PDB file of C-alpha atoms in Angstrom:
ATOM      1  CA  MET A  89      16.063 -15.222   2.031  1.00  0.00           C
ATOM      2  CA  ARG A  90      13.803 -13.059  -0.074  1.00  0.00           C
ATOM      3  CA  ASP A  91      10.349 -14.236  -1.002  1.00  0.00           C
ATOM      4  CA  THR A  92      10.686 -15.025  -4.700  1.00  0.00           C
ATOM      5  CA  VAL A  93       8.234 -16.040  -7.376  1.00  0.00           C
ATOM      6  CA  THR A  94       8.562 -17.826 -10.663  1.00  0.00           C
ATOM      7  CA  ALA A  95       7.810 -15.453 -13.520  1.00  0.00           C
ATOM      8  CA  ASN A  96       7.583 -16.010 -17.250  1.00  0.00           C
ATOM      9  CA  GLN A  97       9.736 -12.998 -17.938  1.00  0.00           C
ATOM     10  CA  THR A  98      13.215 -12.170 -16.746  1.00  0.00           C
ATOM     11  CA  PRO A  99      13.168  -9.519 -13.987  1.00  0.00           C
ATOM     12  CA  ILE A 100      14.346  -6.171 -15.296  1.00  0.00           C
ATOM     13  CA  LEU A 101      14.875  -4.406 -11.960  1.00  0.00           C
ATOM     14  CA  THR A 102      16.787  -5.297  -8.828  1.00  0.00           C
ATOM     15  CA  ALA A 103      14.957  -5.284  -5.517  1.00  0.00           C
ATOM     16  CA  PRO A 104      14.845  -3.095  -3.554  1.00  0.00           C
ATOM     17  CA  VAL A 105      14.071  -0.804  -6.468  1.00  0.00           C
ATOM     18  CA  ASP A 106      16.387   2.168  -6.916  1.00  0.00           C
ATOM     19  CA  ARG A 107      14.961   5.279  -5.246  1.00  0.00           C
ATOM     20  CA  ALA A 108      15.232   7.227  -8.498  1.00  0.00           C
ATOM     21  CA  LEU A 109      12.521   4.985  -9.964  1.00  0.00           C
ATOM     22  CA  HIS A 110      10.099   5.327  -7.046  1.00  0.00           C
ATOM     23  CA  PRO A 111       8.266   8.412  -8.380  1.00  0.00           C
ATOM     24  CA  VAL A 112       8.122   6.905 -11.865  1.00  0.00           C
ATOM     25  CA  ILE A 113       6.532   3.674 -10.644  1.00  0.00           C
ATOM     26  CA  ASP A 114       4.213   5.622  -8.349  1.00  0.00           C
ATOM     27  CA  GLU A 115       3.001   7.674 -11.297  1.00  0.00           C
ATOM     28  CA  VAL A 116       2.302   4.704 -13.586  1.00  0.00           C
ATOM     29  CA  VAL A 117       0.472   2.776 -10.857  1.00  0.00           C
ATOM     30  CA  HIS A 118      -1.612   5.840 -10.043  1.00  0.00           C
ATOM     31  CA  ARG A 119      -2.468   6.494 -13.678  1.00  0.00           C
ATOM     32  CA  SER A 120      -3.458   2.886 -14.239  1.00  0.00           C
ATOM     33  CA  VAL A 121      -5.661   2.699 -11.140  1.00  0.00           C
ATOM     34  CA  SER A 122      -7.229   6.127 -11.623  1.00  0.00           C
ATOM     35  CA  GLU A 123      -8.088   5.377 -15.255  1.00  0.00           C
ATOM     36  CA  ALA A 124      -9.835   2.149 -14.229  1.00  0.00           C
ATOM     37  CA  THR A 125     -11.762   3.645 -11.294  1.00  0.00           C
ATOM     38  CA  THR A 126     -13.495   6.888 -10.346  1.00  0.00           C
ATOM     39  CA  LYS A 127     -12.557   9.921  -8.245  1.00  0.00           C
ATOM     40  CA  ASP A 128      -8.901   9.764  -9.318  1.00  0.00           C
ATOM     41  CA  GLY A 129      -8.437   6.503  -7.421  1.00  0.00           C
ATOM     42  CA  TYR A 130      -9.737   7.891  -4.120  1.00  0.00           C
ATOM     43  CA  MET A 131     -10.885   5.181  -1.675  1.00  0.00           C
ATOM     44  CA  ARG A 132      -9.343   2.429  -3.833  1.00  0.00           C
ATOM     45  CA  CYS A 133      -6.422   1.437  -1.632  1.00  0.00           C
ATOM     46  CA  ALA A 134      -7.060  -2.243  -2.436  1.00  0.00           C
ATOM     47  CA  ASP A 135      -6.571  -1.607  -6.153  1.00  0.00           C
ATOM     48  CA  TYR A 136      -3.368   0.355  -5.539  1.00  0.00           C
ATOM     49  CA  ALA A 137      -1.999  -2.435  -3.331  1.00  0.00           C
ATOM     50  CA  ILE A 138      -2.886  -5.270  -5.708  1.00  0.00           C
ATOM     51  CA  VAL A 139      -1.780  -3.558  -8.921  1.00  0.00           C
ATOM     52  CA  GLY A 140       1.371  -2.206  -7.299  1.00  0.00           C
ATOM     53  CA  ALA A 141       2.315  -5.561  -5.781  1.00  0.00           C
ATOM     54  CA  GLN A 142       1.767  -7.446  -9.032  1.00  0.00           C
ATOM     55  CA  LEU A 143       3.742  -4.858 -10.996  1.00  0.00           C
ATOM     56  CA  LEU A 144       6.695  -4.861  -8.587  1.00  0.00           C
ATOM     57  CA  THR A 145       6.731  -8.657  -8.507  1.00  0.00           C
ATOM     58  CA  LEU A 146       6.871  -8.797 -12.310  1.00  0.00           C
ATOM     59  CA  LEU A 147       9.590  -6.161 -12.489  1.00  0.00           C
ATOM     60  CA  THR A 148      11.868  -7.626  -9.807  1.00  0.00           C
ATOM     61  CA  GLY A 149      11.051 -11.332  -9.463  1.00  0.00           C
ATOM     62  CA  VAL A 150      10.677 -10.725  -5.725  1.00  0.00           C
ATOM     63  CA  ARG A 151       7.344 -11.360  -4.072  1.00  0.00           C
ATOM     64  CA  TYR A 152       5.625  -8.106  -3.171  1.00  0.00           C
ATOM     65  CA  ARG A 153       2.448  -8.829  -1.202  1.00  0.00           C
ATOM     66  CA  PRO A 154      -0.717  -6.759  -0.863  1.00  0.00           C
ATOM     67  CA  VAL A 155      -1.740  -6.632   2.790  1.00  0.00           C
ATOM     68  CA  ALA A 156      -4.651  -5.060   4.656  1.00  0.00           C
ATOM     69  CA  GLY A 157      -5.308  -4.008   8.206  1.00  0.00           C
ATOM     70  CA  GLY A 158      -5.347  -0.886  10.336  1.00  0.00           C
ATOM     71  CA  GLU A 159      -3.605   2.442   9.957  1.00  0.00           C
ATOM     72  CA  VAL A 160      -3.066   5.613  11.939  1.00  0.00           C
ATOM     73  CA  MET A 161      -3.057   8.565   9.557  1.00  0.00           C
ATOM     74  CA  ASP A 162      -0.965  11.633  10.362  1.00  0.00           C
ATOM     75  CA  PHE A 163      -2.666  14.845   9.247  1.00  0.00           C
ATOM     76  CA  GLY A 164      -0.011  17.069  10.834  1.00  0.00           C
ATOM     77  CA  ASP A 165       0.185  19.155  14.033  1.00  0.00           C
ATOM     78  CA  GLY A 166      -0.661  16.135  16.178  1.00  0.00           C
ATOM     79  CA  ASN A 167      -3.915  15.407  14.349  1.00  0.00           C
ATOM     80  CA  LEU A 168      -4.026  11.623  14.038  1.00  0.00           C
ATOM     81  CA  TYR A 169      -6.861   9.465  12.773  1.00  0.00           C
ATOM     82  CA  ALA A 170      -7.146   5.706  13.276  1.00  0.00           C
ATOM     83  CA  LEU A 171      -8.598   3.459  10.575  1.00  0.00           C
ATOM     84  CA  CYS A 172      -9.424   0.108  12.118  1.00  0.00           C
ATOM     85  CA  SER A 173     -12.325  -2.302  11.687  1.00  0.00           C
ATOM     86  CA  THR A 174     -13.802  -3.846  14.809  1.00  0.00           C
ATOM     87  CA  ARG A 175     -13.028  -7.473  15.601  1.00  0.00           C
ATOM     88  CA  GLU A 176     -16.677  -8.414  15.113  1.00  0.00           C
ATOM     89  CA  ARG A 177     -16.804  -6.823  11.675  1.00  0.00           C
ATOM     90  CA  ARG A 178     -13.554  -8.511  10.642  1.00  0.00           C
ATOM     91  CA  ARG A 179     -14.928 -11.885  11.695  1.00  0.00           C
ATOM     92  CA  THR A 180     -18.300 -11.526   9.980  1.00  0.00           C
ATOM     93  CA  ALA A 181     -17.331  -9.725   6.756  1.00  0.00           C
ATOM     94  CA  LYS A 182     -17.635 -11.867   3.635  1.00  0.00           C
ATOM     95  CA  HIS A 183     -16.208  -9.285   1.262  1.00  0.00           C
ATOM     96  CA  LEU A 184     -13.630  -6.524   1.534  1.00  0.00           C
ATOM     97  CA  SER A 185     -16.307  -3.872   0.950  1.00  0.00           C
ATOM     98  CA  GLN A 186     -18.014  -4.940   4.190  1.00  0.00           C
ATOM     99  CA  LEU A 187     -15.065  -3.717   6.247  1.00  0.00           C
ATOM    100  CA  ALA A 188     -15.982  -0.183   7.240  1.00  0.00           C
ATOM    101  CA  ARG A 189     -12.514   1.076   8.160  1.00  0.00           C
ATOM    102  CA  TYR A 190      -9.354  -0.502   6.825  1.00  0.00           C
ATOM    103  CA  HIS A 191      -6.295   0.258   4.741  1.00  0.00           C
ATOM    104  CA  CYS A 192      -4.247  -1.658   2.156  1.00  0.00           C
ATOM    105  CA  TRP A 193      -0.580  -1.377   1.266  1.00  0.00           C
ATOM    106  CA  ILE A 194       2.341  -3.474  -0.049  1.00  0.00           C
ATOM    107  CA  GLU A 195       5.069  -5.337   1.809  1.00  0.00           C
ATOM    108  CA  ALA A 196       8.145  -7.333   0.773  1.00  0.00           C
ATOM    109  CA  ARG A 197      10.750  -9.077   2.896  1.00  0.00           C
ATOM    110  CA  HIS A 198      14.453  -8.770   2.125  1.00  0.00           C
ATOM    111  CA  ALA A 199      17.466 -10.472   3.685  1.00  0.00           C
ATOM    112  CA  GLY A 200      20.036  -8.126   5.167  1.00  0.00           C
ATOM    113  CA  THR A 201      23.802  -8.474   4.921  1.00  0.00           C
ATOM    114  CA  GLU A 202      23.981 -10.150   8.337  1.00  0.00           C
ATOM    115  CA  GLY A 203      21.120 -12.584   7.836  1.00  0.00           C
ATOM    116  CA  ASP A 204      18.478 -10.310   9.309  1.00  0.00           C
ATOM    117  CA  VAL A 205      15.197  -9.748   7.487  1.00  0.00           C
ATOM    118  CA  ARG A 206      13.865  -6.272   6.761  1.00  0.00           C
ATOM    119  CA  THR A 207      10.355  -5.455   5.601  1.00  0.00           C
ATOM    120  CA  GLU A 208       9.941  -2.991   2.763  1.00  0.00           C
ATOM    121  CA  ILE A 209       6.682  -1.056   2.713  1.00  0.00           C
ATOM    122  CA  VAL A 210       5.063   0.702  -0.259  1.00  0.00           C
ATOM    123  CA  ASP A 211       1.867   2.755  -0.153  1.00  0.00           C
ATOM    124  CA  PHE A 212       0.718   4.562  -3.293  1.00  0.00           C
ATOM    125  CA  THR A 213      -2.300   6.255  -1.655  1.00  0.00           C
ATOM    126  CA  MET A 214      -0.656   9.055   0.337  1.00  0.00           C
ATOM    127  CA  ARG A 215      -1.823  11.479  -2.374  1.00  0.00           C
ATOM    128  CA  HIS A 216      -5.344  11.180  -0.936  1.00  0.00           C
ATOM    129  CA  ASP A 217      -4.596  11.915   2.737  1.00  0.00           C
ATOM    130  CA  ALA A 218      -5.840  15.506   2.566  1.00  0.00           C
ATOM    131  CA  LEU A 219      -9.133  14.299   1.075  1.00  0.00           C
ATOM    132  CA  VAL A 220      -9.556  11.796   3.895  1.00  0.00           C
ATOM    133  CA  ALA A 221      -8.914  14.528   6.454  1.00  0.00           C
ATOM    134  CA  ALA A 222     -11.565  16.738   4.861  1.00  0.00           C
ATOM    135  CA  GLU A 223     -14.061  13.876   4.783  1.00  0.00           C
ATOM    136  CA  VAL A 224     -13.662  13.118   8.498  1.00  0.00           C
ATOM    137  CA  GLY A 225     -13.731  16.813   9.401  1.00  0.00           C
ATOM    138  CA  MET A 226     -10.116  17.233  10.474  1.00  0.00           C
ATOM    139  CA  PRO A 227      -7.589  19.869   9.362  1.00  0.00           C
ATOM    140  CA  PHE A 228      -4.677  18.760   7.207  1.00  0.00           C
ATOM    141  CA  SER A 229      -1.298  20.415   7.607  1.00  0.00           C
ATOM    142  CA  GLY A 230       0.887  17.395   6.990  1.00  0.00           C
ATOM    143  CA  VAL A 231       3.536  16.873   4.354  1.00  0.00           C
ATOM    144  CA  LYS A 232       1.926  16.549   0.941  1.00  0.00           C
ATOM    145  CA  GLN A 233       3.323  13.496  -0.790  1.00  0.00           C
ATOM    146  CA  THR A 234       1.947  10.994  -3.254  1.00  0.00           C
ATOM    147  CA  TYR A 235       3.450   7.795  -1.859  1.00  0.00           C
ATOM    148  CA  LEU A 236       5.375   6.177   0.982  1.00  0.00           C
ATOM    149  CA  TRP A 237       8.235   3.843   0.070  1.00  0.00           C
ATOM    150  CA  GLY A 238      10.727   2.689   2.665  1.00  0.00           C
ATOM    151  CA  TRP A 239      11.364   0.280   5.537  1.00  0.00           C
ATOM    152  CA  THR A 240       9.191  -0.499   8.534  1.00  0.00           C
ATOM    153  CA  ASP A 241      12.165  -0.178  10.893  1.00  0.00           C
ATOM    154  CA  GLU A 242      12.747   3.379   9.656  1.00  0.00           C
ATOM    155  CA  HIS A 243       9.099   4.440   9.656  1.00  0.00           C
ATOM    156  CA  LYS A 244       8.486   4.536  13.384  1.00  0.00           C
ATOM    157  CA  VAL A 245       6.113   6.587  15.493  1.00  0.00           C
ATOM    158  CA  PRO A 246       7.969   9.428  17.278  1.00  0.00           C
ATOM    159  CA  ALA A 247       8.228   8.953  21.032  1.00  0.00           C
ATOM    160  CA  GLU A 248       6.257  12.127  21.730  1.00  0.00           C
ATOM    161  CA  LEU A 249       3.203  10.601  20.010  1.00  0.00           C
ATOM    162  CA  HIS A 250       3.231   7.215  21.763  1.00  0.00           C
ATOM    163  CA  ASP A 251       0.556   8.266  24.261  1.00  0.00           C
ATOM    164  CA  HIS A 252      -1.809   9.631  21.620  1.00  0.00           C
ATOM    165  CA  PRO A 253      -5.282   8.000  21.835  1.00  0.00           C
ATOM    166  CA  ALA A 254      -5.007   6.907  18.186  1.00  0.00           C
ATOM    167  CA  PHE A 255      -2.438   4.290  19.250  1.00  0.00           C
ATOM    168  CA  ALA A 256      -4.488   2.918  22.147  1.00  0.00           C
ATOM    169  CA  LYS A 257      -5.503  -0.276  20.331  1.00  0.00           C
ATOM    170  CA  GLN A 258      -2.298  -1.535  18.703  1.00  0.00           C
ATOM    171  CA  GLY A 259       0.428   0.492  20.336  1.00  0.00           C
ATOM    172  CA  PRO A 260       2.738   2.907  18.503  1.00  0.00           C
ATOM    173  CA  HIS A 261       2.494   1.545  14.949  1.00  0.00           C
ATOM    174  CA  TRP A 262       1.494   3.472  11.835  1.00  0.00           C
ATOM    175  CA  ARG A 263       0.197   0.304  10.136  1.00  0.00           C
ATOM    176  CA  TRP A 264      -0.559  -3.226  11.269  1.00  0.00           C
ATOM    177  CA  PRO A 265      -1.741  -6.151   9.133  1.00  0.00           C
ATOM    178  CA  GLU A 266      -4.897  -7.997  10.153  1.00  0.00           C
ATOM    179  CA  ARG A 267      -5.234 -11.617   9.027  1.00  0.00           C
ATOM    180  CA  GLU A 268      -8.952 -11.421   8.240  1.00  0.00           C
ATOM    181  CA  CYS A 269      -8.563  -8.171   6.306  1.00  0.00           C
ATOM    182  CA  THR A 270      -5.670  -9.531   4.257  1.00  0.00           C
ATOM    183  CA  GLU A 271      -7.579 -12.721   3.450  1.00  0.00           C
ATOM    184  CA  LEU A 272     -10.477 -10.631   2.124  1.00  0.00           C
ATOM    185  CA  LEU A 273      -8.039  -8.527   0.099  1.00  0.00           C
ATOM    186  CA  ARG A 274      -6.504 -11.646  -1.467  1.00  0.00           C
ATOM    187  CA  ALA A 275      -9.995 -12.994  -2.215  1.00  0.00           C
ATOM    188  CA  TYR A 276     -10.820  -9.728  -4.003  1.00  0.00           C
ATOM    189  CA  GLU A 277      -7.643 -10.147  -6.058  1.00  0.00           C
ATOM    190  CA  ARG A 278      -8.559 -13.730  -7.005  1.00  0.00           C
ATOM    191  CA  GLU A 279     -12.114 -12.741  -7.945  1.00  0.00           C
ATOM    192  CA  ARG A 280     -11.008 -10.249 -10.615  1.00  0.00           C
ATOM    193  CA  PRO A 281      -7.897 -11.533 -12.431  1.00  0.00           C
ATOM    194  CA  SER A 282      -8.750  -9.895 -15.758  1.00  0.00           C
ATOM    195  CA  TYR A 283      -9.568  -6.558 -14.143  1.00  0.00           C
ATOM    196  CA  PHE A 284      -6.235  -6.370 -12.351  1.00  0.00           C
ATOM    197  CA  GLY A 285      -4.350  -7.919 -15.261  1.00  0.00           C
ATOM    198  CA  ARG A 286      -5.459  -5.058 -17.499  1.00  0.00           C
ATOM    199  CA  GLN A 287      -4.315  -2.490 -14.955  1.00  0.00           C
ATOM    200  CA  VAL A 288      -0.912  -4.128 -14.548  1.00  0.00           C
ATOM    201  CA  SER A 289      -0.471  -4.285 -18.330  1.00  0.00           C
ATOM    202  CA  ARG A 290      -1.404  -0.625 -18.576  1.00  0.00           C
ATOM    203  CA  ALA A 291       1.115   0.260 -15.867  1.00  0.00           C
ATOM    204  CA  LEU A 292       3.843  -1.738 -17.639  1.00  0.00           C
ATOM    205  CA  ASN A 293       3.173   0.071 -20.907  1.00  0.00           C
ATOM    206  CA  LEU A 294       3.224   3.447 -19.174  1.00  0.00           C
ATOM    207  CA  LEU A 295       6.482   2.541 -17.451  1.00  0.00           C
ATOM    208  CA  ALA A 296       8.065   1.508 -20.750  1.00  0.00           C
ATOM    209  CA  ASP A 297       7.029   4.846 -22.253  1.00  0.00           C
ATOM    210  CA  GLN A 298       8.481   6.743 -19.288  1.00  0.00           C
ATOM    211  CA  ILE A 299      11.807   4.917 -19.469  1.00  0.00           C
ATOM    212  CA  GLU A 300      12.001   5.365 -23.240  1.00  0.00           C
ATOM    213  CA  ASN A 301      11.276   9.084 -22.964  1.00  0.00           C
ATOM    214  CA  GLN A 302      13.885   9.542 -20.249  1.00  0.00           C
ATOM    215  CA  GLY A 303      16.434   7.592 -22.250  1.00  0.00           C
TER     216      GLY A 303
END
């Protein structure tokens, strides 16, 4: 079964969301987050994950969850960079900001036609990958895109990259949730309900404008 939530409003979209709406939702989430933060939303993956998850949950009635953990970033031409906090730092951190290297994204579970469960993954921060590469002193020649939206079973590491040192810790996975990181992310969400509520409302209004203009 899908993870569902009780909402005050009737869902207006079916989950998984139609691919034609992906760039529209990406744009309104980005505008909302970037207007509420600095540097065009750069380094605010937690905000993107929380706002995006709350928005998608409201729109579909399906539970989209913000999660946090490690990530291997693909800058192109075999240049990979691992973002992963040490175990000691994860255990001692009292706030999300105390994790030196982490990433946040969105996940939702959906039942397949044969009773299997697939995990949908959404990441609205891909637009900043080139900036991250520049900051860590690595070249960027990867595909320029603003978001990732798909399924974990379709977003696999190519076999030729399995032996890359970036995958030494967790094996060939682009992203992996960490319990301590996700707990700190959820705590951050609980600490600032009004802050995130305003961003979600802004995103909803922007989405309504987009749909009205396209109609």
